[in-house]
Short mmCIF file of C-alpha atoms in Angstrom, two decimals:
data_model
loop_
_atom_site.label_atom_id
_atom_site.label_comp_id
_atom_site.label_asym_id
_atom_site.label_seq_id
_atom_site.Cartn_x
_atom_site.Cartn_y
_atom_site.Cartn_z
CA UNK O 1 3.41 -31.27 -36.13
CA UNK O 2 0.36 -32.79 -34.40
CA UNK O 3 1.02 -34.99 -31.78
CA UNK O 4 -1.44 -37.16 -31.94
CA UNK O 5 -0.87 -39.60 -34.46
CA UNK O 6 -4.42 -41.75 -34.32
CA UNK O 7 -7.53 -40.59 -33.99
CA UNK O 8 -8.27 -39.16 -29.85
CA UNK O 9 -11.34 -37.90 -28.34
CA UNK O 10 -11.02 -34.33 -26.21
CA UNK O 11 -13.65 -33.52 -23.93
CA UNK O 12 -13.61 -29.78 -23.46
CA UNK O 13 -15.92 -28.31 -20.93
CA UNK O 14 -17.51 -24.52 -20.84
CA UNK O 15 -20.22 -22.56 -19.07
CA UNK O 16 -22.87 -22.11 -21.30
CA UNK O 17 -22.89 -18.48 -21.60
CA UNK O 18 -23.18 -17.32 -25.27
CA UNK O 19 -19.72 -15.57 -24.48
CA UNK O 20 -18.14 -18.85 -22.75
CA UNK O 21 -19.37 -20.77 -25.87
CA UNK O 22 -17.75 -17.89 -28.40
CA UNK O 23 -14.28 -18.54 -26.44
CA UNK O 24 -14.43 -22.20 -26.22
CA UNK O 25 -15.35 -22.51 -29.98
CA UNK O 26 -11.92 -20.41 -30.42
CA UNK O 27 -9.82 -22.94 -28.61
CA UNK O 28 -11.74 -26.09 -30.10
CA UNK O 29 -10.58 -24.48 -33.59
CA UNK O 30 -7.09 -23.88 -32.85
CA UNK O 31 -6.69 -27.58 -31.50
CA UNK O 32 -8.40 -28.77 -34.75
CA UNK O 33 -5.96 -26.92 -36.72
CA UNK O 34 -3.11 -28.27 -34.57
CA UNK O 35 -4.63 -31.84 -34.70
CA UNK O 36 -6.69 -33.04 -37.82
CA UNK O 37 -6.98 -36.20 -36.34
CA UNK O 38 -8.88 -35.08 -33.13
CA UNK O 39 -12.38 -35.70 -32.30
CA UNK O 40 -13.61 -33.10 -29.68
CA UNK O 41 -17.33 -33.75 -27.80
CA UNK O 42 -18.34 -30.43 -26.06
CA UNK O 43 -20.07 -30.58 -22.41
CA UNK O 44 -21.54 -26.93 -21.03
CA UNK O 45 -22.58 -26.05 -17.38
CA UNK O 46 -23.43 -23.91 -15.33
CA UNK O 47 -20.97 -22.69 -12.44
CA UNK O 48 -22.17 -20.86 -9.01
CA UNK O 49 -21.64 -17.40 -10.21
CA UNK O 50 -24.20 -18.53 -13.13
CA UNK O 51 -26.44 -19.51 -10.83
CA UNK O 52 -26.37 -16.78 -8.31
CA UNK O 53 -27.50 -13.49 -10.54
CA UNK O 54 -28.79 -11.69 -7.02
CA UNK O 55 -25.95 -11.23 -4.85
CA UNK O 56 -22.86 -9.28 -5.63
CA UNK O 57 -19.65 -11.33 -6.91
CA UNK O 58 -18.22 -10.02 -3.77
CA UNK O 59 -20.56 -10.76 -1.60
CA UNK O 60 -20.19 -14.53 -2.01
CA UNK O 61 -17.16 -14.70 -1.02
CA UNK O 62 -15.80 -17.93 -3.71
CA UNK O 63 -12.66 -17.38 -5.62
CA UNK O 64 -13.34 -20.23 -7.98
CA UNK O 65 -17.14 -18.33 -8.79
CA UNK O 66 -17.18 -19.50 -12.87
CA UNK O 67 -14.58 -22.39 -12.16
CA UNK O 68 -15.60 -24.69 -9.60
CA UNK O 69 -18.05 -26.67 -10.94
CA UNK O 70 -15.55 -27.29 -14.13
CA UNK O 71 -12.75 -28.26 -12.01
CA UNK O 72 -14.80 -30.81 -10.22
CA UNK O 73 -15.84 -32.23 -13.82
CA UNK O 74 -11.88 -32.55 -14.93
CA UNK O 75 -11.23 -33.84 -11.90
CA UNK O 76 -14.04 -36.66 -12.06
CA UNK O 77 -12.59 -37.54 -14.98
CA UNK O 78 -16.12 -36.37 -17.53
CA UNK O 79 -13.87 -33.76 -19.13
CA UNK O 80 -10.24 -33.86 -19.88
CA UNK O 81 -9.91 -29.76 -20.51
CA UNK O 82 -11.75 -26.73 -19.35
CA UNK O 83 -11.45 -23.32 -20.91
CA UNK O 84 -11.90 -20.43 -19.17
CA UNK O 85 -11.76 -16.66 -19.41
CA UNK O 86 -8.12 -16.47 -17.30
CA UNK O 87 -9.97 -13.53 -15.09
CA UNK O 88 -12.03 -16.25 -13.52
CA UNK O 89 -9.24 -18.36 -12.50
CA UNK O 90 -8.11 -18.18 -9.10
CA UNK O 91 -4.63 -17.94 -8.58
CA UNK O 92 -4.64 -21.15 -6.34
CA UNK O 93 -5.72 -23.85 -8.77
CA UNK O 94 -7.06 -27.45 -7.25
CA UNK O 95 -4.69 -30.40 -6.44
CA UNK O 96 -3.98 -32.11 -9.60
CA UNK O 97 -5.44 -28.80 -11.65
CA UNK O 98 -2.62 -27.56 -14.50
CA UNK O 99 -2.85 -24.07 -16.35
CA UNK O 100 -1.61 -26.07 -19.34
CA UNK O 101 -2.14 -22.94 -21.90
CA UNK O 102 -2.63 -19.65 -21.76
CA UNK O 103 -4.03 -18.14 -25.25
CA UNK O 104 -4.44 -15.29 -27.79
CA UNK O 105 -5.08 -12.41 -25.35
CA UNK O 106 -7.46 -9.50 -26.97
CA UNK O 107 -7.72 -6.36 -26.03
CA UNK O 108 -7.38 -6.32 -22.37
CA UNK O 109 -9.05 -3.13 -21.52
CA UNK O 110 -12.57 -2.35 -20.09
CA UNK O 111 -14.79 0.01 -21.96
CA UNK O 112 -18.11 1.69 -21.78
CA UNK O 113 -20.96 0.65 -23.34
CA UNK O 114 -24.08 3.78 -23.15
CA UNK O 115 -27.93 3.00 -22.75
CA UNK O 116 -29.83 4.12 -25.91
CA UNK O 117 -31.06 7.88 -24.58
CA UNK O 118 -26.40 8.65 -23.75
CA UNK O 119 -25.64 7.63 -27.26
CA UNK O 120 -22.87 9.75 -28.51
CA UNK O 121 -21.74 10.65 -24.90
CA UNK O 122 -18.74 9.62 -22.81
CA UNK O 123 -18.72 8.82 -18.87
CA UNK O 124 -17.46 12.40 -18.31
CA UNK O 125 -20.43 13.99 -20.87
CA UNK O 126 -22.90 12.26 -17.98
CA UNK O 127 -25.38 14.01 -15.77
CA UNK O 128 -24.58 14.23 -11.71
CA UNK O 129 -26.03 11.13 -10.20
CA UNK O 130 -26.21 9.28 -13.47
CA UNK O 131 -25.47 5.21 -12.61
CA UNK O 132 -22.70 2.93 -14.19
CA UNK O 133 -23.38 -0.82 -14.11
CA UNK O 134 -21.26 -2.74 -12.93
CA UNK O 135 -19.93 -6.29 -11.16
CA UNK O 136 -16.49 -5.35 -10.95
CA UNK O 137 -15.24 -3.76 -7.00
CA UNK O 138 -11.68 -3.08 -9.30
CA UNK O 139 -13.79 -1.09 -11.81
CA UNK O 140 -15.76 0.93 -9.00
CA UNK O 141 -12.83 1.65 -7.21
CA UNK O 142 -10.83 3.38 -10.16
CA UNK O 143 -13.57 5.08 -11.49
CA UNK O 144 -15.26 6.86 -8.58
CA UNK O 145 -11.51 8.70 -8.38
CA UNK O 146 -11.86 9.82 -11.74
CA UNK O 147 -15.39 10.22 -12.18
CA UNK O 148 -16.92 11.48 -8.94
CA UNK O 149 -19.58 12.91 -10.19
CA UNK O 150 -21.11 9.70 -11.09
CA UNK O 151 -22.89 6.73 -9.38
CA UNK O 152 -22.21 3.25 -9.63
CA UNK O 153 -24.51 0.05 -9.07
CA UNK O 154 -24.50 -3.21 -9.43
CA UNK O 155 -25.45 -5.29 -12.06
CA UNK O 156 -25.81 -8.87 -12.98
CA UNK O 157 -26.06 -12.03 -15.48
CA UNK O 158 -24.07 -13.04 -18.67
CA UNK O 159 -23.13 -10.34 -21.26
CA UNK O 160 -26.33 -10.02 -23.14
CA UNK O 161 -28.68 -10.24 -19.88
CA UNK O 162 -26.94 -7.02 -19.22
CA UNK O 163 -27.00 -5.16 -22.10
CA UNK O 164 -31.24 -6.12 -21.84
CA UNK O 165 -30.98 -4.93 -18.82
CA UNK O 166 -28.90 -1.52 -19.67
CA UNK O 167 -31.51 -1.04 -23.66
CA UNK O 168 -34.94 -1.05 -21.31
CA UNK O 169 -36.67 1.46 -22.02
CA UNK O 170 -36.97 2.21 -17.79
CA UNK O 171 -33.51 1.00 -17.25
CA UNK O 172 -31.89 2.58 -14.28
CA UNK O 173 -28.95 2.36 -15.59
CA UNK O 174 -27.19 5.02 -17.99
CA UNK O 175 -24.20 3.53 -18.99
CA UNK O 176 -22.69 -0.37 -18.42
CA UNK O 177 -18.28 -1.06 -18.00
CA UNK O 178 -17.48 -4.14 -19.33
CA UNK O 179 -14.66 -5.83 -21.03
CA UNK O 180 -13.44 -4.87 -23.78
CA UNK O 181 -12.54 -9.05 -25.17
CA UNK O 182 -15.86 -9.94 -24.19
CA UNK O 183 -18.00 -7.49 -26.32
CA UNK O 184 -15.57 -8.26 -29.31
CA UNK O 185 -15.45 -12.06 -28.96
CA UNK O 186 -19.91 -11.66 -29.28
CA UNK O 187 -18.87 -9.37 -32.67
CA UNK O 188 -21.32 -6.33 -30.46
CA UNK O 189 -18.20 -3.64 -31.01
CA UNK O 190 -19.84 -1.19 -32.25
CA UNK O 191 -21.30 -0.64 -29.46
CA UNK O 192 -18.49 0.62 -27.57
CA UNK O 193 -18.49 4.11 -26.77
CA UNK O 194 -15.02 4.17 -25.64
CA UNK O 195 -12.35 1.99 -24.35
CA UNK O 196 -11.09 2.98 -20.34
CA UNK O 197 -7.33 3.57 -20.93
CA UNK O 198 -6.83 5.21 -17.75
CA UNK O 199 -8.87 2.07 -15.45
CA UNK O 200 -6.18 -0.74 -15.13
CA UNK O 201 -7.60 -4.30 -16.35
CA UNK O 202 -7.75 -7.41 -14.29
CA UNK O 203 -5.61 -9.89 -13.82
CA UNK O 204 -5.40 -12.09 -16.96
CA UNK O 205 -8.30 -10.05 -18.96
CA UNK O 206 -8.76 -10.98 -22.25
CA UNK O 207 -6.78 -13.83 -22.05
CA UNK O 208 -8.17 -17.65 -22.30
CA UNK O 209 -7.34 -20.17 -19.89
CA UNK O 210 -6.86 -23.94 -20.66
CA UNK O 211 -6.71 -26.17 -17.36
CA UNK O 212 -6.10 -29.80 -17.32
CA UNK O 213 -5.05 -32.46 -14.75
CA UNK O 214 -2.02 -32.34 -13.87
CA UNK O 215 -1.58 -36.00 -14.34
CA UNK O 216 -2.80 -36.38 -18.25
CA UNK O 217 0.13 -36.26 -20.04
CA UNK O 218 -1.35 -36.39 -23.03
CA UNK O 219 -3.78 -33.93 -23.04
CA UNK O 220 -0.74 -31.78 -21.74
CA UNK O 221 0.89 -32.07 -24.87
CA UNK O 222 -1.93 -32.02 -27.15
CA UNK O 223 -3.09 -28.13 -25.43
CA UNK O 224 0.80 -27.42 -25.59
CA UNK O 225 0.00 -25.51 -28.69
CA UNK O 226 -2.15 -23.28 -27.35
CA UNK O 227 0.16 -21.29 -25.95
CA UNK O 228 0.68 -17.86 -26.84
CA UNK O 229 4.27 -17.39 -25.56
CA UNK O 230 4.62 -13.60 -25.03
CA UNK O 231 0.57 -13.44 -22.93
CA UNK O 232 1.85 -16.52 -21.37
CA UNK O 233 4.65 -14.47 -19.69
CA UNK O 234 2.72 -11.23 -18.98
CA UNK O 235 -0.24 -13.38 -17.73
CA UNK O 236 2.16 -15.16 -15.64
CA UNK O 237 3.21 -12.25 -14.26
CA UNK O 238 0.09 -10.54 -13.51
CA UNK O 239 -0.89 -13.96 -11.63
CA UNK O 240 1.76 -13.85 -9.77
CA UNK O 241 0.82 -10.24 -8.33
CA UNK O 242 -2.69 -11.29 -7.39
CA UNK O 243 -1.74 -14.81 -5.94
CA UNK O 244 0.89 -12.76 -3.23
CA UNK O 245 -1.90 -10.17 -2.63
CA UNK O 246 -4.35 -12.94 -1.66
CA UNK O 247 -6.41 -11.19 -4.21
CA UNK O 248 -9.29 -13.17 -5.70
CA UNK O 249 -11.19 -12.25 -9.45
CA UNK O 250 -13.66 -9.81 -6.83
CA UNK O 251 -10.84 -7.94 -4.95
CA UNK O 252 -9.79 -4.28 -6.69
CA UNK O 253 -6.42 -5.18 -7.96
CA UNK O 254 -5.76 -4.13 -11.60
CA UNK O 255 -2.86 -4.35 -13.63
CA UNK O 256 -1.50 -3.53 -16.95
CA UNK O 257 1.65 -5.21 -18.89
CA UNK O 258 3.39 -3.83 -21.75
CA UNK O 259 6.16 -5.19 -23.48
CA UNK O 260 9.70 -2.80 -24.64
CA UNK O 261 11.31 -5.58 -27.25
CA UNK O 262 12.52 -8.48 -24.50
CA UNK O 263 11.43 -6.49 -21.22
CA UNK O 264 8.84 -7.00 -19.58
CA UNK O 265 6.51 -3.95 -17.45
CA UNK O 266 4.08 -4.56 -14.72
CA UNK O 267 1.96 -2.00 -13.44
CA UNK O 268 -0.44 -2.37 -10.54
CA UNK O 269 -2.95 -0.58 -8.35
CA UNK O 270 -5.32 -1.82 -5.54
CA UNK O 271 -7.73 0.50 -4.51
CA UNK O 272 -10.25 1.37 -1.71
CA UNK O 273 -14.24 0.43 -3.35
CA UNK O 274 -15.28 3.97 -2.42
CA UNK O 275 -12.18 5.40 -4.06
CA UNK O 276 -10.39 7.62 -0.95
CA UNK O 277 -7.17 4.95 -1.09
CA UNK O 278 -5.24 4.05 -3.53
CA UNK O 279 -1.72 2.07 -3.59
CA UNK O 280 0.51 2.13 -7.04
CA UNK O 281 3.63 0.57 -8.01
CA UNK O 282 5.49 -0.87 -11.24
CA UNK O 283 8.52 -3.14 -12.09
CA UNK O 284 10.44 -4.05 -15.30
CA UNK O 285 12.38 -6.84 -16.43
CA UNK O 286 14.08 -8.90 -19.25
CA UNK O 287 11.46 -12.30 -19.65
CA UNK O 288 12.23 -15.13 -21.34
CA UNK O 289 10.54 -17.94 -19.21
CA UNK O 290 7.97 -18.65 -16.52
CA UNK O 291 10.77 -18.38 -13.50
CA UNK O 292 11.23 -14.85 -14.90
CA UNK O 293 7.67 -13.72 -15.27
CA UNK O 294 6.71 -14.66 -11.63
CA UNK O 295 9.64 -13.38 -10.11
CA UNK O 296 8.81 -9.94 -11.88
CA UNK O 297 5.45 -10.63 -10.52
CA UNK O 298 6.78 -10.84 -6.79
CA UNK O 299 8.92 -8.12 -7.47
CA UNK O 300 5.92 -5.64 -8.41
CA UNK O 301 3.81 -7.53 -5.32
CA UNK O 302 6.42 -6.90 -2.89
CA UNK O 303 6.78 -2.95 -3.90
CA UNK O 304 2.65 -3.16 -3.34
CA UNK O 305 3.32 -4.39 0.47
CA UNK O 306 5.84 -1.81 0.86
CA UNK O 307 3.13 1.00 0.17
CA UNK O 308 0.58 -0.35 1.76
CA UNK O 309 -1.65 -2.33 -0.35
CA UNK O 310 -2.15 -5.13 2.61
CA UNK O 311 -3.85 -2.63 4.66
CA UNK O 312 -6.47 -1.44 1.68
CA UNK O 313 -7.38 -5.12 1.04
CA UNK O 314 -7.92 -5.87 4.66
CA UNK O 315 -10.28 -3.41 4.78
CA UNK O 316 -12.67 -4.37 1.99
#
């Protein structure tokens, strides 16, 4: 049942990216579904990793890259609900900042897309040298151990500015990894070559995001619905590993959950950027709440620190 019972206005804020749009436009639906009544007034802008396409995500050293500017909206009061792609959201949200929902997760994995002349190839069919775009130190880090041959750059600007960048007919790149939710959510997947099943995902990937302030009650309850319970958990979880690692949406920890009827698994690697290092570990538990899903989270953190991961992170 709705809970609204008169008519209420929902500002939702976005970035304006084509793919920020796409994801926002699947949350304003689902509320409009939940609540007939509502009357929702979209505001876009841009955020400082929008802004700054020529320096390396972790080079500017900002965890809240494609939230800050939103926050500071909600928190002004011009916007009562921000969505966001959960990878973007630091762990450590504002004062007065709520992850009220966490929603519909797609396929979490990253994937590669080939430049027009590699059609028909995969990332092992490519020349010595060859270059894979890419903004991700996580992605970079996995794949140089499993595809040494290959060289990896970096590369810039919302979805589509990089797939222009990747079809030019003097591109230097051969081959772009992005997510796998991403290219889906722009209906482009049939340009996938092939999905990365061996690269573990980031933290929350694929996964939407709704903040709110803490304080609004009733926009708390009205995003309530949102919530898909079972991503909530393994979200949860996954956040829970990257907020005890210090790790921000740059850093190279990946993850991957996978769910055996009521338990919970939680696997996780963080990994050197030039691929020598590498520290693994996974935990498994029954899940039923949020208590549970962060305390698995700490468990599979803790088992990190044991190994080592500390001592790969410092040195990035």
């Amino acid at each position: 049942m709705p809970v609204t019972q008169s008519p209420v206005t929902l500002r939702v804020g976005s970035r304006d990216s084509k793919l920020a749009l796409a994801q926002t436009e699947l949350i304003i639906g689902e509320l409009k579904k939940a609540h007939p009544q509502l009357t929702i007034e979209l505001s876009t802008m841009k955020t400082i990793g929008d802004k700054k396409q020529d320096v390396a995500m972790n080079k500017i050293g900002d965890k809240g890259l494609f939230t800050k500017e939103l926050e500071t909206a909600l928190a002004e009061d011009t916007i009562d609900v921000v969505v966001h792609s959960l990878k973007d959201m630091p762990t450590q949200l504002p004062e007065n900042m709520l992850l009220a929902a966490i929603h519909g997760r797609a396929d979490p994995r990253d994937c590669v897309i080939m430049a027009p002349r590699n059609q028909g190839k995969n990332l092992k069919d490519l020349a010595k040298g060859s270059v894979v775009g890419t903004g991700s130190v996580r992605r970079v880090a996995q794949l140089r151990r499993q595809y040494p041959h290959l060289k990896f750059a970096d590369v810039r600007g919302n979805l589509n500015t990089r797939l222009a960048k990747l079809d030019a007919p003097d591109s230097m790149y051969d081959a772009l990894v992005l997510a796998v939710a991403g290219i889906e959510r722009l209906q482009l997947g049939a340009r996938i070559a092939h999905a990365l099943d061996t690269v573990l995902y980031a933290v929350g990937q694929g996964a939407l995001g709704v903040e709110v302030r803490a304080d609004d009650v009733q926009t708390c309850e009205l995003v309530a619905c949102l919530n898909s319970q079972s991503v909530r958990l393994e979200c949860l979880a996954e956040r829970e590993v990257m907020r005890v690692l210090e790790g921000g949406c740059s850093v190279p920890i990946g993850v991957r959950s996978s769910w055996d009827g009521k338990q919970l698994e939680v696997k996780c690697i963080v990994a050197s950027p030039d691929g020598s290092q590498a520290v693994e570990a996974s935990a498994a538990a029954q899940v039923a709440n949020d208590d549970q899903a962060r305390a698995l989270g700490m468990q599979v953190a803790a088992l990190m620190r044991e190994r080592g991961a500390d001592a790969v992170l410092k040195a990035i």
